[in-house]
Amino acid sequence: MNDSKILRIGAGAAWWGDRIEPAALNAERGRLDYLCFETMAEATVSAAQVRARRDPSFPGYDTYLDDRMRAVLPACMRQGTRIISNQGWINPQGAARRIVELLRELGITGVKVAAVGGSLITDRVLSLAPTILETGAPTQSIAHSLISAEAYLGAAPIVDALAEGAQIVVTGRVADPSLFLAPMVHEFGWDLLDHERVGAGSAIGHLMECGAQVTGGYFADPGLKDVPEPWNLAFPIAEVDAEGGVTLSKVEGTGGMISLQTVKEQMLYEVHDPANYITPDVVVDFTQARIEQLAPDRVRVTGLTGKPRTPTLKVSMGCTEGFIGEDMFFYAGPGALRRAQLAKRILEERLRIVKLDAEEVRIDFLGLNAVHGAATPANAPEPYEVAVRVAARTRSREEAVKVGREVDGMAVSGIAHTGKRVPHQERTREVIGVWSSLVPREQVTAHIDYFTS
Protein backbone atom coordinates (compact mmCIF):
# COMPACT_ATOMS: atom_id res chain seq x y z
CA MET A 1 0.00 0.00 0.00
CA ASN A 2 1.27 3.47 -0.94
CA ASP A 3 0.58 5.45 2.24
CA SER A 4 1.73 8.78 0.79
CA LYS A 5 -0.29 8.72 -2.43
CA ILE A 6 -3.15 11.17 -2.88
CA LEU A 7 -5.69 9.92 -5.41
CA ARG A 8 -7.67 12.53 -7.37
CA ILE A 9 -11.13 11.33 -8.42
CA GLY A 10 -13.54 13.64 -10.21
CA ALA A 11 -17.28 13.45 -10.74
CA GLY A 12 -18.53 13.52 -14.32
CA ALA A 13 -22.31 13.17 -13.94
CA ALA A 14 -24.93 12.64 -11.25
CA TRP A 15 -27.76 11.41 -13.47
CA TRP A 16 -28.70 10.75 -17.09
CA GLY A 17 -29.70 14.35 -17.86
CA ASP A 18 -26.84 16.06 -16.07
CA ARG A 19 -24.79 18.87 -17.61
CA ILE A 20 -21.76 17.93 -19.68
CA GLU A 21 -19.64 21.08 -19.37
CA PRO A 22 -18.52 20.45 -15.75
CA ALA A 23 -17.28 16.99 -16.72
CA ALA A 24 -15.26 18.45 -19.58
CA LEU A 25 -13.84 21.03 -17.18
CA ASN A 26 -12.82 18.33 -14.69
CA ALA A 27 -11.21 16.32 -17.48
CA GLU A 28 -9.24 19.30 -18.78
CA ARG A 29 -8.28 21.11 -15.59
CA GLY A 30 -8.91 18.73 -12.69
CA ARG A 31 -5.53 16.93 -12.83
CA LEU A 32 -7.50 13.72 -12.29
CA ASP A 33 -6.40 10.15 -11.87
CA TYR A 34 -10.01 9.02 -12.44
CA LEU A 35 -13.21 10.53 -13.80
CA CYS A 36 -16.43 8.74 -12.78
CA PHE A 37 -19.84 9.05 -14.42
CA GLU A 38 -23.06 8.08 -12.64
CA THR A 39 -26.06 8.23 -15.02
CA MET A 40 -28.62 5.75 -13.67
CA ALA A 41 -31.66 6.43 -11.52
CA GLU A 42 -33.86 3.67 -10.08
CA ALA A 43 -36.09 3.53 -13.16
CA THR A 44 -33.40 3.99 -15.81
CA VAL A 45 -32.90 0.32 -16.64
CA SER A 46 -36.63 -0.42 -16.73
CA ALA A 47 -37.28 2.57 -18.97
CA ALA A 48 -34.47 1.40 -21.24
CA GLN A 49 -36.04 -2.06 -21.43
CA VAL A 50 -39.40 -0.54 -22.37
CA ARG A 51 -37.79 1.55 -25.09
CA ALA A 52 -35.85 -1.44 -26.41
CA ARG A 53 -39.10 -3.39 -26.74
CA ARG A 54 -40.65 -0.58 -28.79
CA ASP A 55 -37.58 0.50 -30.75
CA PRO A 56 -35.28 -2.26 -32.06
CA SER A 57 -32.74 0.40 -33.09
CA PHE A 58 -32.23 1.62 -29.51
CA PRO A 59 -28.71 0.51 -28.50
CA GLY A 60 -29.56 0.16 -24.80
CA TYR A 61 -26.91 2.44 -23.34
CA ASP A 62 -26.92 6.07 -22.18
CA THR A 63 -28.38 8.24 -24.93
CA TYR A 64 -25.80 10.92 -24.10
CA LEU A 65 -22.85 8.52 -24.25
CA ASP A 66 -21.46 10.10 -27.44
CA ASP A 67 -21.78 13.65 -26.11
CA ARG A 68 -20.14 12.84 -22.79
CA MET A 69 -17.29 10.81 -24.23
CA ARG A 70 -16.53 13.30 -27.01
CA ALA A 71 -16.33 16.00 -24.33
CA VAL A 72 -13.81 14.20 -22.10
CA LEU A 73 -11.90 11.57 -24.08
CA PRO A 74 -9.26 13.85 -25.62
CA ALA A 75 -8.20 15.40 -22.29
CA CYS A 76 -8.50 12.15 -20.32
CA MET A 77 -6.46 10.11 -22.77
CA ARG A 78 -3.86 12.87 -23.12
CA GLN A 79 -3.42 13.17 -19.36
CA GLY A 80 -3.73 9.50 -18.46
CA THR A 81 -7.03 9.89 -16.61
CA ARG A 82 -8.95 6.62 -16.37
CA ILE A 83 -12.73 6.65 -16.81
CA ILE A 84 -15.32 4.62 -14.89
CA SER A 85 -18.95 4.92 -15.96
CA ASN A 86 -22.27 3.13 -15.54
CA GLN A 87 -23.50 4.46 -18.88
CA GLY A 88 -23.82 0.90 -20.14
CA TRP A 89 -27.39 0.64 -18.81
CA ILE A 90 -28.77 -2.61 -20.30
CA ASN A 91 -25.97 -3.03 -22.87
CA PRO A 92 -22.53 -2.31 -21.41
CA GLN A 93 -20.85 -4.32 -24.16
CA GLY A 94 -22.51 -2.12 -26.77
CA ALA A 95 -21.43 0.98 -24.88
CA ALA A 96 -17.85 -0.26 -24.73
CA ARG A 97 -17.83 -0.95 -28.47
CA ARG A 98 -19.19 2.54 -29.13
CA ILE A 99 -16.47 4.09 -26.95
CA VAL A 100 -13.88 2.18 -28.97
CA GLU A 101 -15.39 3.64 -32.15
CA LEU A 102 -15.22 7.15 -30.70
CA LEU A 103 -11.59 6.63 -29.67
CA ARG A 104 -10.71 5.53 -33.19
CA GLU A 105 -12.54 8.54 -34.67
CA LEU A 106 -10.31 10.70 -32.47
CA GLY A 107 -7.22 8.84 -33.66
CA ILE A 108 -6.61 7.31 -30.23
CA THR A 109 -5.51 3.69 -30.47
CA GLY A 110 -4.35 1.03 -28.04
CA VAL A 111 -6.84 1.93 -25.29
CA LYS A 112 -8.32 -1.02 -23.41
CA VAL A 113 -12.05 -0.67 -22.65
CA ALA A 114 -13.82 -3.06 -20.25
CA ALA A 115 -17.55 -3.82 -20.14
CA VAL A 116 -18.90 -5.13 -16.83
CA GLY A 117 -22.09 -7.18 -17.14
CA GLY A 118 -24.01 -9.64 -15.03
CA SER A 119 -26.34 -7.30 -13.15
CA LEU A 120 -29.40 -8.18 -15.27
CA ILE A 121 -31.11 -11.21 -13.71
CA THR A 122 -34.60 -10.81 -15.16
CA ASP A 123 -34.83 -14.43 -16.27
CA ARG A 124 -34.26 -15.87 -12.79
CA VAL A 125 -35.15 -13.18 -10.27
CA LEU A 126 -38.46 -14.78 -9.29
CA SER A 127 -36.67 -17.92 -8.17
CA LEU A 128 -33.94 -16.00 -6.31
CA ALA A 129 -35.94 -13.24 -4.63
CA PRO A 130 -39.00 -14.46 -2.72
CA THR A 131 -40.45 -11.23 -1.31
CA ILE A 132 -41.12 -7.65 -2.40
CA LEU A 133 -39.58 -5.46 0.29
CA GLU A 134 -42.06 -2.59 -0.01
CA THR A 135 -45.21 -4.70 0.38
CA GLY A 136 -44.20 -8.09 1.76
CA ALA A 137 -46.01 -9.74 -1.16
CA PRO A 138 -44.36 -12.63 -3.03
CA THR A 139 -42.41 -11.61 -6.11
CA GLN A 140 -44.53 -14.08 -8.09
CA SER A 141 -47.36 -11.56 -7.78
CA ILE A 142 -45.61 -9.31 -10.33
CA ALA A 143 -44.60 -12.08 -12.71
CA HIS A 144 -47.16 -10.98 -15.31
CA SER A 145 -45.84 -7.40 -15.43
CA LEU A 146 -42.11 -7.86 -14.85
CA ILE A 147 -39.94 -6.36 -17.58
CA SER A 148 -36.51 -6.18 -15.95
CA ALA A 149 -34.61 -7.00 -12.79
CA GLU A 150 -31.12 -5.83 -12.02
CA ALA A 151 -28.99 -6.54 -9.00
CA TYR A 152 -26.74 -3.83 -7.63
CA LEU A 153 -23.18 -4.98 -8.23
CA GLY A 154 -20.33 -3.61 -6.14
CA ALA A 155 -16.80 -2.46 -6.84
CA ALA A 156 -15.14 -5.88 -7.27
CA PRO A 157 -15.54 -6.37 -11.05
CA ILE A 158 -14.40 -2.80 -11.72
CA VAL A 159 -11.32 -3.43 -9.59
CA ASP A 160 -10.65 -6.60 -11.60
CA ALA A 161 -10.95 -4.67 -14.86
CA LEU A 162 -8.56 -1.97 -13.65
CA ALA A 163 -6.09 -4.65 -12.56
CA GLU A 164 -6.22 -6.03 -16.11
CA GLY A 165 -5.17 -2.66 -17.47
CA ALA A 166 -8.50 -1.21 -18.59
CA GLN A 167 -8.24 2.53 -19.15
CA ILE A 168 -12.03 2.86 -19.42
CA VAL A 169 -14.57 0.71 -17.56
CA VAL A 170 -18.25 0.88 -18.48
CA THR A 171 -20.88 -0.98 -16.45
CA GLY A 172 -24.56 -1.74 -16.16
CA ARG A 173 -26.22 -1.51 -12.75
CA VAL A 174 -23.53 -0.86 -10.16
CA ALA A 175 -24.22 0.91 -6.88
CA ASP A 176 -23.38 4.60 -7.23
CA PRO A 177 -20.68 4.77 -4.51
CA SER A 178 -18.97 1.66 -5.91
CA LEU A 179 -17.98 3.56 -9.06
CA PHE A 180 -15.81 5.83 -6.92
CA LEU A 181 -14.73 3.16 -4.44
CA ALA A 182 -13.20 0.91 -7.11
CA PRO A 183 -10.22 3.15 -7.95
CA MET A 184 -9.42 3.54 -4.24
CA VAL A 185 -9.38 -0.22 -3.74
CA HIS A 186 -7.24 -0.69 -6.84
CA GLU A 187 -4.75 2.11 -6.20
CA PHE A 188 -4.33 1.63 -2.45
CA GLY A 189 -4.50 -2.17 -2.44
CA TRP A 190 -7.36 -2.31 0.03
CA ASP A 191 -8.89 -5.67 0.88
CA LEU A 192 -12.55 -5.60 -0.17
CA LEU A 193 -13.40 -7.23 3.19
CA ASP A 194 -11.64 -4.47 5.15
CA HIS A 195 -14.91 -2.85 6.15
CA GLU A 196 -13.32 0.16 7.81
CA ARG A 197 -11.38 1.35 4.76
CA VAL A 198 -14.02 0.17 2.29
CA GLY A 199 -16.62 1.90 4.45
CA ALA A 200 -14.65 5.13 4.22
CA GLY A 201 -14.26 4.74 0.46
CA SER A 202 -17.95 4.05 -0.04
CA ALA A 203 -18.82 7.08 2.09
CA ILE A 204 -16.59 9.21 -0.12
CA GLY A 205 -18.35 7.71 -3.14
CA HIS A 206 -21.67 8.75 -1.64
CA LEU A 207 -20.41 12.31 -1.24
CA MET A 208 -19.34 12.33 -4.89
CA GLU A 209 -22.13 10.44 -6.62
CA CYS A 210 -24.55 13.39 -6.82
CA GLY A 211 -22.04 15.64 -8.52
CA ALA A 212 -22.81 19.32 -8.05
CA GLN A 213 -24.96 18.69 -4.98
CA VAL A 214 -21.78 18.90 -2.90
CA THR A 215 -20.57 22.01 -4.76
CA GLY A 216 -23.75 24.01 -4.23
CA GLY A 217 -26.24 22.45 -6.62
CA TYR A 218 -29.68 21.71 -5.16
CA PHE A 219 -28.56 23.78 -2.18
CA ALA A 220 -29.17 27.45 -2.96
CA ASP A 221 -32.09 29.18 -1.24
CA PRO A 222 -31.77 32.93 -1.92
CA GLY A 223 -31.32 34.97 1.21
CA LEU A 224 -30.90 31.88 3.37
CA LYS A 225 -28.23 29.83 1.57
CA ASP A 226 -26.63 31.92 -1.11
CA VAL A 227 -24.33 30.28 -3.66
CA PRO A 228 -21.83 32.21 -5.83
CA GLU A 229 -22.44 31.93 -9.59
CA PRO A 230 -24.86 28.99 -9.46
CA TRP A 231 -24.96 29.03 -13.27
CA ASN A 232 -21.28 28.02 -13.29
CA LEU A 233 -21.22 25.06 -10.89
CA ALA A 234 -18.28 22.68 -11.05
CA PHE A 235 -18.44 19.00 -10.22
CA PRO A 236 -16.44 17.96 -7.14
CA ILE A 237 -12.99 16.42 -6.95
CA ALA A 238 -12.08 14.02 -4.13
CA GLU A 239 -8.47 14.04 -2.96
CA VAL A 240 -8.29 10.68 -1.17
CA ASP A 241 -5.52 9.24 1.01
CA ALA A 242 -4.73 5.60 1.75
CA GLU A 243 -6.48 5.69 5.13
CA GLY A 244 -9.80 6.82 3.66
CA GLY A 245 -9.57 10.50 4.50
CA VAL A 246 -10.69 12.94 1.83
CA THR A 247 -10.46 16.60 0.93
CA LEU A 248 -13.29 17.76 -1.32
CA SER A 249 -12.39 20.49 -3.80
CA LYS A 250 -13.29 21.85 -7.23
CA VAL A 251 -11.59 23.49 -10.17
CA GLU A 252 -10.48 27.02 -9.29
CA GLY A 253 -12.42 29.92 -10.75
CA THR A 254 -15.74 28.08 -11.00
CA GLY A 255 -19.01 28.98 -9.34
CA GLY A 256 -20.70 27.18 -6.50
CA MET A 257 -19.17 26.40 -3.14
CA ILE A 258 -17.92 23.55 -0.98
CA SER A 259 -18.73 24.24 2.64
CA LEU A 260 -19.57 22.41 5.85
CA GLN A 261 -23.24 22.87 4.96
CA THR A 262 -23.06 21.49 1.41
CA VAL A 263 -21.05 18.50 2.58
CA LYS A 264 -23.39 17.72 5.48
CA GLU A 265 -26.47 17.97 3.28
CA GLN A 266 -25.04 15.53 0.74
CA MET A 267 -23.73 13.21 3.46
CA LEU A 268 -27.29 12.69 4.72
CA TYR A 269 -28.97 12.75 1.30
CA GLU A 270 -31.06 9.60 0.74
CA VAL A 271 -29.48 7.92 3.76
CA HIS A 272 -32.11 6.12 5.82
CA ASP A 273 -29.77 5.45 8.76
CA PRO A 274 -26.42 7.29 8.98
CA ALA A 275 -25.01 4.46 11.12
CA ASN A 276 -26.06 1.74 8.69
CA TYR A 277 -26.08 2.87 5.07
CA ILE A 278 -26.20 -0.38 3.11
CA THR A 279 -24.23 -0.76 -0.12
CA PRO A 280 -23.15 -3.94 -1.95
CA ASP A 281 -19.59 -3.53 -0.70
CA VAL A 282 -20.07 -2.55 2.94
CA VAL A 283 -22.45 -1.04 5.48
CA VAL A 284 -21.30 2.57 5.76
CA ASP A 285 -21.20 4.36 9.12
CA PHE A 286 -21.20 8.17 8.90
CA THR A 287 -21.71 8.78 12.63
CA GLN A 288 -18.04 9.25 13.47
CA ALA A 289 -17.30 11.64 10.60
CA ARG A 290 -15.29 14.75 11.33
CA ILE A 291 -15.74 17.63 8.88
CA GLU A 292 -13.37 20.59 8.73
CA GLN A 293 -13.25 23.64 6.45
CA LEU A 294 -9.59 23.92 5.46
CA ALA A 295 -9.98 26.89 3.12
CA PRO A 296 -12.61 28.32 0.80
CA ASP A 297 -14.00 25.43 -1.28
CA ARG A 298 -11.81 22.86 0.50
CA VAL A 299 -13.45 20.61 3.09
CA ARG A 300 -11.67 17.74 4.85
CA VAL A 301 -13.69 14.68 5.93
CA THR A 302 -12.19 11.99 8.17
CA GLY A 303 -13.51 9.36 10.56
CA LEU A 304 -15.62 7.66 7.90
CA THR A 305 -15.91 3.92 8.50
CA GLY A 306 -18.09 0.89 7.96
CA LYS A 307 -19.35 -2.49 9.05
CA PRO A 308 -19.19 -5.90 7.31
CA ARG A 309 -21.20 -6.24 4.12
CA THR A 310 -24.55 -8.01 4.02
CA PRO A 311 -25.00 -11.55 2.62
CA THR A 312 -27.55 -10.28 0.08
CA LEU A 313 -27.66 -7.80 -2.77
CA LYS A 314 -30.53 -5.47 -3.52
CA VAL A 315 -32.36 -6.12 -6.76
CA SER A 316 -34.52 -3.52 -8.48
CA MET A 317 -37.48 -4.89 -10.45
CA GLY A 318 -39.27 -2.85 -13.10
CA CYS A 319 -42.87 -3.65 -13.93
CA THR A 320 -45.43 -2.30 -16.35
CA GLU A 321 -48.21 -0.62 -14.38
CA GLY A 322 -50.49 0.90 -16.97
CA PHE A 323 -50.45 4.39 -18.46
CA ILE A 324 -50.78 8.04 -17.52
CA GLY A 325 -52.62 10.57 -19.65
CA GLU A 326 -51.68 14.16 -18.81
CA ASP A 327 -52.22 17.67 -20.15
CA MET A 328 -52.73 21.22 -18.89
CA PHE A 329 -54.23 24.60 -19.70
CA PHE A 330 -53.96 28.09 -18.19
CA TYR A 331 -55.73 31.13 -16.76
CA ALA A 332 -54.27 34.52 -15.86
CA GLY A 333 -55.39 37.80 -14.35
CA PRO A 334 -58.19 38.65 -11.91
CA GLY A 335 -60.51 35.69 -11.38
CA ALA A 336 -58.00 33.12 -12.60
CA LEU A 337 -58.71 30.79 -9.67
CA ARG A 338 -62.49 30.85 -9.98
CA ARG A 339 -62.23 30.06 -13.69
CA ALA A 340 -59.86 27.18 -12.88
CA GLN A 341 -62.31 25.84 -10.30
CA LEU A 342 -65.17 25.88 -12.82
CA ALA A 343 -62.91 24.25 -15.40
CA LYS A 344 -62.19 21.45 -12.95
CA ARG A 345 -65.93 20.81 -12.49
CA ILE A 346 -66.46 20.80 -16.26
CA LEU A 347 -63.68 18.27 -16.81
CA GLU A 348 -64.88 15.99 -14.01
CA GLU A 349 -68.29 15.84 -15.66
CA ARG A 350 -66.93 15.38 -19.18
CA LEU A 351 -64.62 12.56 -18.11
CA ARG A 352 -67.71 10.85 -16.73
CA ILE A 353 -69.55 11.43 -20.01
CA VAL A 354 -66.80 9.69 -22.00
CA LYS A 355 -66.73 6.90 -19.40
CA LEU A 356 -63.05 7.30 -18.50
CA ASP A 357 -61.92 4.05 -16.84
CA ALA A 358 -59.16 5.28 -14.52
CA GLU A 359 -57.59 3.99 -11.34
CA GLU A 360 -56.90 7.57 -10.24
CA VAL A 361 -57.67 11.06 -11.57
CA ARG A 362 -56.01 14.25 -10.37
CA ILE A 363 -56.87 17.81 -11.33
CA ASP A 364 -54.40 20.19 -9.69
CA PHE A 365 -53.85 23.93 -9.82
CA LEU A 366 -50.17 24.63 -10.40
CA GLY A 367 -49.32 27.66 -8.34
CA LEU A 368 -51.76 26.76 -5.57
CA ASN A 369 -52.09 23.10 -4.57
CA ALA A 370 -50.24 20.85 -7.04
CA VAL A 371 -47.34 20.09 -4.68
CA HIS A 372 -48.92 19.99 -1.22
CA GLY A 373 -52.37 18.84 -2.31
CA ALA A 374 -54.81 18.49 0.57
CA ALA A 375 -52.21 19.98 2.93
CA THR A 376 -52.44 23.35 1.14
CA PRO A 377 -53.75 25.98 3.63
CA ALA A 378 -57.36 26.92 3.02
CA ASN A 379 -56.42 30.60 3.20
CA ALA A 380 -53.54 30.37 0.73
CA PRO A 381 -53.19 33.61 -1.29
CA GLU A 382 -55.08 33.59 -4.56
CA PRO A 383 -52.63 33.33 -7.47
CA TYR A 384 -52.60 35.82 -10.35
CA GLU A 385 -52.18 32.97 -12.82
CA VAL A 386 -53.01 29.28 -12.63
CA ALA A 387 -52.11 26.22 -14.69
CA VAL A 388 -54.69 23.44 -14.51
CA ARG A 389 -52.99 20.05 -14.74
CA VAL A 390 -55.12 17.01 -15.48
CA ALA A 391 -53.72 13.51 -15.07
CA ALA A 392 -55.28 10.05 -15.01
CA ARG A 393 -53.74 6.66 -14.35
CA THR A 394 -55.30 3.97 -16.52
CA ARG A 395 -54.81 0.35 -17.46
CA SER A 396 -54.73 0.98 -21.20
CA ARG A 397 -53.29 3.61 -23.51
CA GLU A 398 -56.69 4.05 -25.14
CA GLU A 399 -58.19 5.25 -21.86
CA ALA A 400 -55.21 7.52 -21.13
CA VAL A 401 -55.69 9.26 -24.50
CA LYS A 402 -59.11 10.48 -23.34
CA VAL A 403 -57.49 12.99 -20.98
CA GLY A 404 -55.85 14.98 -23.76
CA ARG A 405 -58.96 14.81 -25.93
CA GLU A 406 -61.14 16.34 -23.24
CA VAL A 407 -58.55 19.01 -22.42
CA ASP A 408 -58.45 19.90 -26.12
CA GLY A 409 -62.17 20.50 -25.91
CA MET A 410 -61.63 23.22 -23.30
CA ALA A 411 -60.08 25.46 -25.98
CA VAL A 412 -63.42 26.41 -27.54
CA SER A 413 -65.92 24.47 -25.42
CA GLY A 414 -64.60 25.69 -22.09
CA ILE A 415 -64.86 29.02 -20.36
CA ALA A 416 -63.54 32.52 -20.85
CA HIS A 417 -59.81 33.14 -21.18
CA THR A 418 -58.76 29.47 -21.43
CA GLY A 419 -55.16 29.30 -22.63
CA LYS A 420 -54.16 26.05 -24.31
CA ARG A 421 -50.91 24.45 -25.38
CA VAL A 422 -50.47 23.21 -28.94
CA PRO A 423 -51.97 19.70 -28.61
CA HIS A 424 -49.54 17.75 -30.78
CA GLN A 425 -46.98 16.63 -28.20
CA GLU A 426 -47.12 13.18 -26.60
CA ARG A 427 -49.62 13.26 -23.74
CA THR A 428 -49.64 9.62 -22.71
CA ARG A 429 -46.80 7.59 -21.23
CA GLU A 430 -46.33 4.10 -19.93
CA VAL A 431 -45.92 3.78 -16.17
CA ILE A 432 -42.94 1.78 -14.93
CA GLY A 433 -43.26 0.69 -11.32
CA VAL A 434 -40.04 -0.10 -9.46
CA TRP A 435 -40.01 -2.67 -6.65
CA SER A 436 -37.18 -4.04 -4.55
CA SER A 437 -36.09 -7.39 -3.21
CA LEU A 438 -32.97 -9.15 -1.95
CA VAL A 439 -31.01 -11.95 -3.59
CA PRO A 440 -28.17 -14.09 -2.21
CA ARG A 441 -24.86 -12.45 -3.05
CA GLU A 442 -23.32 -15.66 -4.40
CA GLN A 443 -26.12 -16.03 -6.97
CA VAL A 444 -25.05 -12.93 -8.91
CA THR A 445 -21.84 -13.22 -10.91
CA ALA A 446 -20.31 -10.37 -12.84
CA HIS A 447 -18.53 -10.91 -16.15
CA ILE A 448 -16.09 -8.66 -17.98
CA ASP A 449 -15.50 -8.27 -21.71
CA TYR A 450 -12.53 -6.36 -23.11
CA PHE A 451 -12.20 -4.29 -26.28
CA THR A 452 -9.26 -2.29 -27.65
CA SER A 453 -9.27 0.81 -29.80
Tab-separated table of C-alpha atoms in Angstrom, residues 34 52 79 96 104 130 147 152 169 175 181 185-186 199 228 254 280 321 339 351 403 410 436:
chain	number	residue	atom	x	y	z
A	34	TYR	CA	-10.009	9.017	-12.438
A	52	ALA	CA	-35.850	-1.439	-26.413
A	79	GLN	CA	-3.421	13.173	-19.361
A	96	ALA	CA	-17.847	-0.261	-24.730
A	104	ARG	CA	-10.713	5.529	-33.186
A	130	PRO	CA	-38.996	-14.456	-2.724
A	147	ILE	CA	-39.937	-6.358	-17.580
A	152	TYR	CA	-26.735	-3.831	-7.631
A	169	VAL	CA	-14.566	0.710	-17.561
A	175	ALA	CA	-24.224	0.913	-6.880
A	181	LEU	CA	-14.729	3.159	-4.442
A	185	VAL	CA	-9.378	-0.220	-3.742
A	186	HIS	CA	-7.240	-0.689	-6.843
A	199	GLY	CA	-16.621	1.897	4.446
A	228	PRO	CA	-21.835	32.214	-5.835
A	254	THR	CA	-15.736	28.079	-10.996
A	280	PRO	CA	-23.152	-3.940	-1.953
A	321	GLU	CA	-48.209	-0.624	-14.382
A	339	ARG	CA	-62.235	30.064	-13.689
A	351	LEU	CA	-64.617	12.563	-18.115
A	403	VAL	CA	-57.492	12.986	-20.978
A	410	MET	CA	-61.627	23.219	-23.305
A	436	SER	CA	-37.177	-4.037	-4.548
